[in-house]
Short mmCIF file of N, CA and C in Angstrom, two decimals:
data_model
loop_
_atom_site.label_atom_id
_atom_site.label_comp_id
_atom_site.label_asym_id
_atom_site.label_seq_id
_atom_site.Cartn_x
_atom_site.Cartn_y
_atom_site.Cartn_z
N UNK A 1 -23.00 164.70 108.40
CA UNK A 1 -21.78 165.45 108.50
C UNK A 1 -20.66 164.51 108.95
N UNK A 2 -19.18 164.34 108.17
CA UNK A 2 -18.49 163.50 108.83
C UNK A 2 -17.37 164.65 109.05
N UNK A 3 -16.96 163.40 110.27
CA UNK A 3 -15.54 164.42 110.71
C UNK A 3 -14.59 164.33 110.64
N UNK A 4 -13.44 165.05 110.63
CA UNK A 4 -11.83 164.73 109.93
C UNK A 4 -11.37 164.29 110.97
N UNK A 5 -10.60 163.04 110.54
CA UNK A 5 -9.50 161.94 111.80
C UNK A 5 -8.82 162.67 112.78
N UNK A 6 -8.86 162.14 113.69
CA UNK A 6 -8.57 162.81 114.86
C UNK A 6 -7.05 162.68 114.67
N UNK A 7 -6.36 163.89 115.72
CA UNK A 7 -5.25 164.16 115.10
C UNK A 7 -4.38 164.82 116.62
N UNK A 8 -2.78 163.91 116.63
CA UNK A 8 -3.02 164.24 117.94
C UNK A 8 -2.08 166.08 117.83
N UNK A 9 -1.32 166.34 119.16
CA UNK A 9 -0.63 167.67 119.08
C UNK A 9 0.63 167.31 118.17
N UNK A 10 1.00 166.59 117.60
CA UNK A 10 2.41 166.14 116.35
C UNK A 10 1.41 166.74 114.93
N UNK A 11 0.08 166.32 115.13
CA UNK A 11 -0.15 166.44 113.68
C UNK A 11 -0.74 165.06 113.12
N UNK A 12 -0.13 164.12 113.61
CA UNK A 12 -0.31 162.66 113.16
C UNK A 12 -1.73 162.63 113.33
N UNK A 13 -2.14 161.43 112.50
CA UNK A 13 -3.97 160.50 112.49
C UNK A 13 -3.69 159.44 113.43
N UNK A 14 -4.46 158.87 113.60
CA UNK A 14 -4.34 157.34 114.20
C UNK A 14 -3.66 156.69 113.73
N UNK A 15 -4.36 156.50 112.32
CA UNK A 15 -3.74 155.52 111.08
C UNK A 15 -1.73 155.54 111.63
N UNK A 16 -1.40 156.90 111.73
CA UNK A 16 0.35 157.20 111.64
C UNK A 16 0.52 156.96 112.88
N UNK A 17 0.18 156.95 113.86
CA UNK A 17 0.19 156.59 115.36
C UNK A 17 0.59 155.58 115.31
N UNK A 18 -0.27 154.47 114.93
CA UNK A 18 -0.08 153.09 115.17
C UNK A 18 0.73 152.41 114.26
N UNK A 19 1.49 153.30 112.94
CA UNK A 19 2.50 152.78 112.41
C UNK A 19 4.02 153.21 113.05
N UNK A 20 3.71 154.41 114.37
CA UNK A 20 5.08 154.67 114.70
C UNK A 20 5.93 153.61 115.12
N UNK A 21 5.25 152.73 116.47
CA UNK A 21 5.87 151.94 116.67
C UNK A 21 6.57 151.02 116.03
N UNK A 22 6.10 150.29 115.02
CA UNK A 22 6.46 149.48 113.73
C UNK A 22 7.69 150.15 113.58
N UNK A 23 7.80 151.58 112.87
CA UNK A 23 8.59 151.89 112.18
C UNK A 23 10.19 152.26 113.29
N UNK A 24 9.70 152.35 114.77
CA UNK A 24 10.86 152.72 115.57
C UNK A 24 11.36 150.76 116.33
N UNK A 25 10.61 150.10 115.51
CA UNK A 25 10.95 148.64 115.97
C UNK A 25 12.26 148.64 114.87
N UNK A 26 11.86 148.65 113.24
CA UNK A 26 12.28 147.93 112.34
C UNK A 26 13.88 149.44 112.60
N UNK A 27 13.73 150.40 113.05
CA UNK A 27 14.86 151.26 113.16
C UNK A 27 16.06 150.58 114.23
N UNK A 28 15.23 150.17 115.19
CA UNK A 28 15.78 149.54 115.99
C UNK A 28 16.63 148.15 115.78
N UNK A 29 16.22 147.71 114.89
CA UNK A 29 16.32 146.52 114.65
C UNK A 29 17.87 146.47 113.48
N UNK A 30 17.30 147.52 112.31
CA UNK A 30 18.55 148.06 111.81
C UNK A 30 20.16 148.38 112.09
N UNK A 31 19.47 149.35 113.27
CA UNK A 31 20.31 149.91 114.07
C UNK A 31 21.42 148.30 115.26
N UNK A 32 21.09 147.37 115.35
CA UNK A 32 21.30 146.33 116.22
C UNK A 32 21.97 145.61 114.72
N UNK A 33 21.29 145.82 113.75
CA UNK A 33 22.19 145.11 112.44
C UNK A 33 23.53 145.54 112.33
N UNK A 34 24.08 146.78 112.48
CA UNK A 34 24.98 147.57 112.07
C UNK A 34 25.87 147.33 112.99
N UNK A 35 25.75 147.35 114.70
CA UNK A 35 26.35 147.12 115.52
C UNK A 35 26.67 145.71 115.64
N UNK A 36 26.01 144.33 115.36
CA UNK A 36 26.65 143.52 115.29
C UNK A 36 27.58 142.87 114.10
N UNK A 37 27.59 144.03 113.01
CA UNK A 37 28.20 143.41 111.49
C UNK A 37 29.44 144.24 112.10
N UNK A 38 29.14 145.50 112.30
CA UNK A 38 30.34 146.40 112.35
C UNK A 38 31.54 145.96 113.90
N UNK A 39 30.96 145.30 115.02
CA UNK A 39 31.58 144.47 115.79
C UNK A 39 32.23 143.62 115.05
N UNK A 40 31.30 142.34 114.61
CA UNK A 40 31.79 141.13 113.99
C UNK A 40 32.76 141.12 112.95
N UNK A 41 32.74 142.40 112.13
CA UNK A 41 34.16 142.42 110.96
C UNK A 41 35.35 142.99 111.79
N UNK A 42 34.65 143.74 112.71
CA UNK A 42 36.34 144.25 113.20
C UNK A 42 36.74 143.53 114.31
N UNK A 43 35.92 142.48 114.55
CA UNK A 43 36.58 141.21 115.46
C UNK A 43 37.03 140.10 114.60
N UNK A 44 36.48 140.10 113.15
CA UNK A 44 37.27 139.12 112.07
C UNK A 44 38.35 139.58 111.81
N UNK A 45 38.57 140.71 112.09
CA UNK A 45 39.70 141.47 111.02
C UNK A 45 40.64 141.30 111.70
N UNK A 46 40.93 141.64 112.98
CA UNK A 46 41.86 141.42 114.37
C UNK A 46 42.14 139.80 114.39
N UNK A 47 41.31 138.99 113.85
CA UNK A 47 41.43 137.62 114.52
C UNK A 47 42.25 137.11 113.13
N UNK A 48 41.74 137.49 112.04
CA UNK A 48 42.61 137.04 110.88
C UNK A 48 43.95 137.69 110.75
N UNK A 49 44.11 138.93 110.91
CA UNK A 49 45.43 139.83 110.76
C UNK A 49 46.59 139.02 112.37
N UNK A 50 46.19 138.64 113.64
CA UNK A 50 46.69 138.51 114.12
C UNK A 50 47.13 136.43 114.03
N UNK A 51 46.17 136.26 113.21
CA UNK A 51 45.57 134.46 113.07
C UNK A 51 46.75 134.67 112.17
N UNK A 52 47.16 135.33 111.17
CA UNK A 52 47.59 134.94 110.26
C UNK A 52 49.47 135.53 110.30
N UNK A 53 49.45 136.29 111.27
CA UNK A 53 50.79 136.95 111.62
C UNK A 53 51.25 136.18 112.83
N UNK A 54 50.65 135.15 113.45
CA UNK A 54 51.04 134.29 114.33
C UNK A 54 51.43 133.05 113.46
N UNK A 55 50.72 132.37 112.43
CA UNK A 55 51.00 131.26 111.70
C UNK A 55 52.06 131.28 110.77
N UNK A 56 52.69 132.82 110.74
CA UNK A 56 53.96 133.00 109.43
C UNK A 56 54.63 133.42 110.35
N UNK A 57 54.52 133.43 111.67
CA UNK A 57 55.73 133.82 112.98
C UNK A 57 56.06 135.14 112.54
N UNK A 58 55.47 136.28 112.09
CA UNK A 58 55.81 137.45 111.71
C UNK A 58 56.32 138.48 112.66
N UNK A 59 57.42 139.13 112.86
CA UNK A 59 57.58 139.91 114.55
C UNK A 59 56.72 141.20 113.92
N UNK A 60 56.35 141.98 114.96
CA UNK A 60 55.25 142.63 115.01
C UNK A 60 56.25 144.33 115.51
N UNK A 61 56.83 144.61 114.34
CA UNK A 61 57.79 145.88 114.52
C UNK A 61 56.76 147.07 114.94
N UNK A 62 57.08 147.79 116.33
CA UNK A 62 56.31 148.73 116.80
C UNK A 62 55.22 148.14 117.01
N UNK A 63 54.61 146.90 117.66
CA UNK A 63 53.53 146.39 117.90
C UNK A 63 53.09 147.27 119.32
N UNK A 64 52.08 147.17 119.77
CA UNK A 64 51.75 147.58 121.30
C UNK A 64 52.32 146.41 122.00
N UNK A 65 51.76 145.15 122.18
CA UNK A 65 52.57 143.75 122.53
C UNK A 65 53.72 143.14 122.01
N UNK A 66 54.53 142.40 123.22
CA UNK A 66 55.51 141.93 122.36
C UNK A 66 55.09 141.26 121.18
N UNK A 67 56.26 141.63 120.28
CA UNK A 67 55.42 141.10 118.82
C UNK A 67 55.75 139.24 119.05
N UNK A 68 55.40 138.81 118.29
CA UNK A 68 54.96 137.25 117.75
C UNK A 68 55.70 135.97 118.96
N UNK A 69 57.08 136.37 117.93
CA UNK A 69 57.53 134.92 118.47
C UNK A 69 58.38 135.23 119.55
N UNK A 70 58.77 136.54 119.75
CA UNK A 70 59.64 136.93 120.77
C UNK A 70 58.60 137.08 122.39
N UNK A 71 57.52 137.43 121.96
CA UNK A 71 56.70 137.80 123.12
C UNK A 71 55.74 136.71 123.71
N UNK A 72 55.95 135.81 122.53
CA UNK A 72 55.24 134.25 123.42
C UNK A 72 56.20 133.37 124.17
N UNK A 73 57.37 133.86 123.81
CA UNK A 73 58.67 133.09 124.86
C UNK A 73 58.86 134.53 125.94
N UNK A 74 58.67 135.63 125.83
CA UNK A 74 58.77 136.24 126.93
C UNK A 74 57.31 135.77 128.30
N UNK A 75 56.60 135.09 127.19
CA UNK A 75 55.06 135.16 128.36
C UNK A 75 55.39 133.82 128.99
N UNK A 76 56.38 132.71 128.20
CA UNK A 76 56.45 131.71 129.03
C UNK A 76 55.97 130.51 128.24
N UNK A 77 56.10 130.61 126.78
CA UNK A 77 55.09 129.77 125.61
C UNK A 77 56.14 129.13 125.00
N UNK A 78 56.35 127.83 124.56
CA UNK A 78 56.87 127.63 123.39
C UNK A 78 56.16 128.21 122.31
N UNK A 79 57.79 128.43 121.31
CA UNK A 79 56.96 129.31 119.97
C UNK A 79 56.05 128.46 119.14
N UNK A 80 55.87 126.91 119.09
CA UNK A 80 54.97 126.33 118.52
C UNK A 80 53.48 126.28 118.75
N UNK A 81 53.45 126.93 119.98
CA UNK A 81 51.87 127.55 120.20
C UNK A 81 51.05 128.38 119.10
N UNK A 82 52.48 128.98 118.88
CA UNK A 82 51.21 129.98 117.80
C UNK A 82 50.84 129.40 116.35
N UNK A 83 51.32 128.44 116.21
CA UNK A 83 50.41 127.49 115.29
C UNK A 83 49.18 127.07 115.43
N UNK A 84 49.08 127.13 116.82
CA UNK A 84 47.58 126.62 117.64
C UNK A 84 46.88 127.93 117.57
N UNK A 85 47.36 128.82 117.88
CA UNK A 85 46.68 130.34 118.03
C UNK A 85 46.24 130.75 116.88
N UNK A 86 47.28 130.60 115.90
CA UNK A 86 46.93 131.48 114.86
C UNK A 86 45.77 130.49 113.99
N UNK A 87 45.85 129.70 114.30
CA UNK A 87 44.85 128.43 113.41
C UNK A 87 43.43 128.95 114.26
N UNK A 88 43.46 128.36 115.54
CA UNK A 88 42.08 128.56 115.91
C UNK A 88 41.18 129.99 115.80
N UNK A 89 42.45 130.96 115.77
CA UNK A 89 41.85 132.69 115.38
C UNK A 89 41.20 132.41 113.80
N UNK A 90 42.10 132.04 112.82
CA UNK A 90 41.22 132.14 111.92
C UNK A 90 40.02 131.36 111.41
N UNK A 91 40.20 129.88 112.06
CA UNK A 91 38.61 129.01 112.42
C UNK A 91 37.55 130.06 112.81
N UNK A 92 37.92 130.65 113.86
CA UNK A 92 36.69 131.66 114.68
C UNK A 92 36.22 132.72 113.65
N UNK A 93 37.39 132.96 113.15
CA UNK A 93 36.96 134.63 112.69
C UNK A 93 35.70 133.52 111.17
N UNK A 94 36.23 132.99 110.97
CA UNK A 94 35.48 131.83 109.46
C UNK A 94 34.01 131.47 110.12
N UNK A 95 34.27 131.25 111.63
CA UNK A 95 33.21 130.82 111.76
C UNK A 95 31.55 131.94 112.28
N UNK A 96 32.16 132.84 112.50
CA UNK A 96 31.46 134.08 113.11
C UNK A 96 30.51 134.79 112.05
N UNK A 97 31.37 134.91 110.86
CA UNK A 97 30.89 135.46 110.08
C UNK A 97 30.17 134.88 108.73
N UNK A 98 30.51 133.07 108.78
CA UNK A 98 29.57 132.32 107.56
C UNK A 98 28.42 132.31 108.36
N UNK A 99 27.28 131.97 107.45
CA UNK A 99 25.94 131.97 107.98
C UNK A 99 25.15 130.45 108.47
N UNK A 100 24.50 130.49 109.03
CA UNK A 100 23.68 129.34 109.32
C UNK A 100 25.44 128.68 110.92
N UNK A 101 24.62 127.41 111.02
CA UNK A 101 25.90 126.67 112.02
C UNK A 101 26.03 127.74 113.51
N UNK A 102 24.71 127.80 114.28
CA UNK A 102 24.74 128.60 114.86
C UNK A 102 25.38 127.71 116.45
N UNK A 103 25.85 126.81 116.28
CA UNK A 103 26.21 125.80 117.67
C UNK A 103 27.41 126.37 117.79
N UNK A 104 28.05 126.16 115.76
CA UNK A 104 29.71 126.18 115.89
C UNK A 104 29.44 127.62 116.21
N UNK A 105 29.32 128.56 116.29
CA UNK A 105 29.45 129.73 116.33
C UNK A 105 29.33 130.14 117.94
N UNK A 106 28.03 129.45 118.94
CA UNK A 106 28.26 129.62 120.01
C UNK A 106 29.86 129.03 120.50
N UNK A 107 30.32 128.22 120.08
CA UNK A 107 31.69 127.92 120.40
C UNK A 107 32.48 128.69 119.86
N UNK A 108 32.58 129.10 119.08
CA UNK A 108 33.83 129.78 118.24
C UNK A 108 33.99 131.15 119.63
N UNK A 109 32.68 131.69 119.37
CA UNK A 109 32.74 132.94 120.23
C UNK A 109 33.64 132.61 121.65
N UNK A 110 32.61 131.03 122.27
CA UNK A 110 33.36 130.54 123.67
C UNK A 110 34.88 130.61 123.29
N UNK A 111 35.28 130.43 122.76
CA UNK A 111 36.63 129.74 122.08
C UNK A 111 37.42 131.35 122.17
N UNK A 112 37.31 132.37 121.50
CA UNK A 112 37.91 133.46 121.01
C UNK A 112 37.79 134.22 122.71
N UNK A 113 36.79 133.76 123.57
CA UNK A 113 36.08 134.84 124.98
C UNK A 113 37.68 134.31 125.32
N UNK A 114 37.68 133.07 126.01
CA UNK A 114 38.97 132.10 126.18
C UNK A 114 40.02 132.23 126.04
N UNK A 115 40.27 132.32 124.54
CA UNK A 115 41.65 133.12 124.11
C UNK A 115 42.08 134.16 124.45
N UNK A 116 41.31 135.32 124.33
CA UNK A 116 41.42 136.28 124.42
C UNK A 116 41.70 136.99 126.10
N UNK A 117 40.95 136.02 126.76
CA UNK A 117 41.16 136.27 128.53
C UNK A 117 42.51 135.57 128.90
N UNK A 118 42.75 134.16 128.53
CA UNK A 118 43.79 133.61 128.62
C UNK A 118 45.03 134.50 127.85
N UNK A 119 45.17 135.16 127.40
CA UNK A 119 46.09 136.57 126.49
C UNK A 119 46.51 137.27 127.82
N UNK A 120 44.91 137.66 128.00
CA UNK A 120 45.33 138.88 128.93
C UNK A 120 46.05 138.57 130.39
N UNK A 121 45.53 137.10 130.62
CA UNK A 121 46.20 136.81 132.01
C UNK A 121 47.75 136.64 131.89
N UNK A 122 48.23 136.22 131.11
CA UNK A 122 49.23 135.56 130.85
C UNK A 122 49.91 136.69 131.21
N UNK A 123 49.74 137.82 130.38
CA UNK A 123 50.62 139.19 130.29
C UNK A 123 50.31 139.97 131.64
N UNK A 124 49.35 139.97 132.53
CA UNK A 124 49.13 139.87 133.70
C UNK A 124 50.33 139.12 134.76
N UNK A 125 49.98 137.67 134.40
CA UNK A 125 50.75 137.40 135.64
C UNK A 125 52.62 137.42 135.41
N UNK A 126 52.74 138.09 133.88
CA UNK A 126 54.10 137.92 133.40
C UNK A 126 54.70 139.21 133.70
N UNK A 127 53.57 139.91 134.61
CA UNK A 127 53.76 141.60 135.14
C UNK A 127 54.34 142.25 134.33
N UNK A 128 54.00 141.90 132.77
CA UNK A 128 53.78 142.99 131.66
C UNK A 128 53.05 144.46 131.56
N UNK A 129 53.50 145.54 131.42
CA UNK A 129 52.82 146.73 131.53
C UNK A 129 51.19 146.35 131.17
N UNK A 130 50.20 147.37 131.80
CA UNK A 130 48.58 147.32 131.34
C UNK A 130 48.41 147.65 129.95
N UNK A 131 49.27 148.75 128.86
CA UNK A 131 48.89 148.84 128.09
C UNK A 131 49.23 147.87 127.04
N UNK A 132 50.10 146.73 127.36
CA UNK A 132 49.99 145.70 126.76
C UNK A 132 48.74 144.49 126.20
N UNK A 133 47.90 145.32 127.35
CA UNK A 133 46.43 144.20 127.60
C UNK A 133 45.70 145.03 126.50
N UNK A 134 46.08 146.10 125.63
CA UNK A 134 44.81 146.62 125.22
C UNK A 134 44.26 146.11 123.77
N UNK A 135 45.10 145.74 123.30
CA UNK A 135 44.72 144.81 121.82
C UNK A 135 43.57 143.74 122.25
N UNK A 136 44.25 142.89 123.48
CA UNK A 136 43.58 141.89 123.54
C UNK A 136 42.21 142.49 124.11
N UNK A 137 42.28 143.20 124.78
CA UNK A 137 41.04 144.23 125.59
C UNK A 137 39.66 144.42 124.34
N UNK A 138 40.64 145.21 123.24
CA UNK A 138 39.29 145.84 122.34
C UNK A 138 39.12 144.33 121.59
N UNK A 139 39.76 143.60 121.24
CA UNK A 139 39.21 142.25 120.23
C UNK A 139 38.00 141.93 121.42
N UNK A 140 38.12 141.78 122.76
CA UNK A 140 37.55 140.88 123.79
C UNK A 140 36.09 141.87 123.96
N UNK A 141 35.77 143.43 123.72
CA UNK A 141 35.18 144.37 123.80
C UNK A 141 34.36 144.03 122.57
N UNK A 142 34.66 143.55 121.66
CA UNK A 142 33.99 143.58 119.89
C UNK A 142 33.58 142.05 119.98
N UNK A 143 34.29 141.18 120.62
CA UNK A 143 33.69 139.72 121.19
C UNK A 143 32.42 139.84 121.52
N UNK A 144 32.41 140.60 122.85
CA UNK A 144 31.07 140.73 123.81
C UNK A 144 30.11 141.27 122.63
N UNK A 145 30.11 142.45 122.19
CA UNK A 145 29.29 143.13 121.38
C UNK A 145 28.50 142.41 120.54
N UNK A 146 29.63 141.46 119.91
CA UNK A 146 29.02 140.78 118.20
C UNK A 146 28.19 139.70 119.11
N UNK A 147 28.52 139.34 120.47
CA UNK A 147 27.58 137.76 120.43
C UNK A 147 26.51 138.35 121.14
N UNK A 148 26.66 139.68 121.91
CA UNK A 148 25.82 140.32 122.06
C UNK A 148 24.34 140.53 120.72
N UNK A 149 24.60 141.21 120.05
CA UNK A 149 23.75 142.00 118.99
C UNK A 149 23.36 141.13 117.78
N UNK A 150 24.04 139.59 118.04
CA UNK A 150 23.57 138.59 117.09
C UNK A 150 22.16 138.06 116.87
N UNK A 151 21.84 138.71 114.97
CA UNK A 151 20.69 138.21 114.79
C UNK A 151 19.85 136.80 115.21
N UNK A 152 19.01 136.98 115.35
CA UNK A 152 18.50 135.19 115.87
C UNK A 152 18.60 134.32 115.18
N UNK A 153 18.83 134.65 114.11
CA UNK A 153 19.23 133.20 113.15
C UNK A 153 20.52 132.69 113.23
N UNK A 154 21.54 133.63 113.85
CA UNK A 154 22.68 133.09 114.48
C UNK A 154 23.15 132.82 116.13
N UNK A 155 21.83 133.11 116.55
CA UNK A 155 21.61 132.09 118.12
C UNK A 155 21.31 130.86 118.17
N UNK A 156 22.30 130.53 119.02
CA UNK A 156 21.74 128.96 119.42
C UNK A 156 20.32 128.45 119.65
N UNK A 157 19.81 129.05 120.57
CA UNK A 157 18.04 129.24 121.36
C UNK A 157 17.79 130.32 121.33
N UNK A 158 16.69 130.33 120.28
CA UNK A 158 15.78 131.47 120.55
C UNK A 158 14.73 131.34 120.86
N UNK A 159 14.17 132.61 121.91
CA UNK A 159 13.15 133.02 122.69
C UNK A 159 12.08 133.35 122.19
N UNK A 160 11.08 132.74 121.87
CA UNK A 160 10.06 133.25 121.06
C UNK A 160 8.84 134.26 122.16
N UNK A 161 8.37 135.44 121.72
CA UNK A 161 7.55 136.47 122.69
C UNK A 161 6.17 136.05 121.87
#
């Protein structure tokens, strides 16, 4: 007499038991895909739109921050900075999102953390209103995230378990 697979209170066999985990890894894993693509484009997108409206000195009509060239001489900048700004934003955003070159990428990120804090102080100690800080806030929020949730093939050292 044989007996039918044991089966727990879900209904499941063994056999489906021991594929749950698998299947709530590779969900997981998905799920960590989405959050670092969907970070990483909308931290490219900010870094190129602002990379590239700093390098054509564009004023920034109804911006939240002073716009471009008026608001880097209000922070205390010559306006030839943002040649430097807007260049290294779009290096980063180039470099975040091509594949492989996972060194340049730990830098790019260092590079954009940097920028992006150095932003906020500036307008800080230039006792600029807080909601001025918030552009630089969410790029610096989608920073953390993307180097956060980065696949291992775009880590520097990885941890093998």
């Amino acid at each position: 007499m044989t007996s039918a697979p044991h089966q727990d209170k879900q209904g499941l066999s063994e056999r489906e038991q021991q594929s749950q985990p698998t299947r709530s890894r590779s969900d997981m894993a998905s799920s960590r895909q989405i959050v670092y693509w969907l970070s990483t484009l909308g931290l490219a997108s900010g870094l190129i739109g602002s990379g590239a409206q700093q390098l054509l000195r564009a004023e920034g009509v109804g911006a939240l921050a002073p716009p471009y060239a008026w608001g880097i001489v209000e922070l205390g900048y010559p306006v030839y900075i943002l040649t430097m700004l807007g260049t290294w934003k779009l290096l980063g955003a180039v470099a975040i999102v091509v594949p492989k070159y996972p060194l340049l990428k730990e830098w790019a990120y260092a590079g954009i953390f940097f920028l992006l804090t150095g932003g906020m102080f500036s307008h800080i100690a230039s006792g600029d209103p807080w909601y001025q800080l918030l552009p630089a806030l969410f790029l610096l929020i989608l920073t953390i995230v993307s180097w956060h949730f980065r696949p291992t093939g775009r880590k520097l050292l990885t941890q093998e378990t």
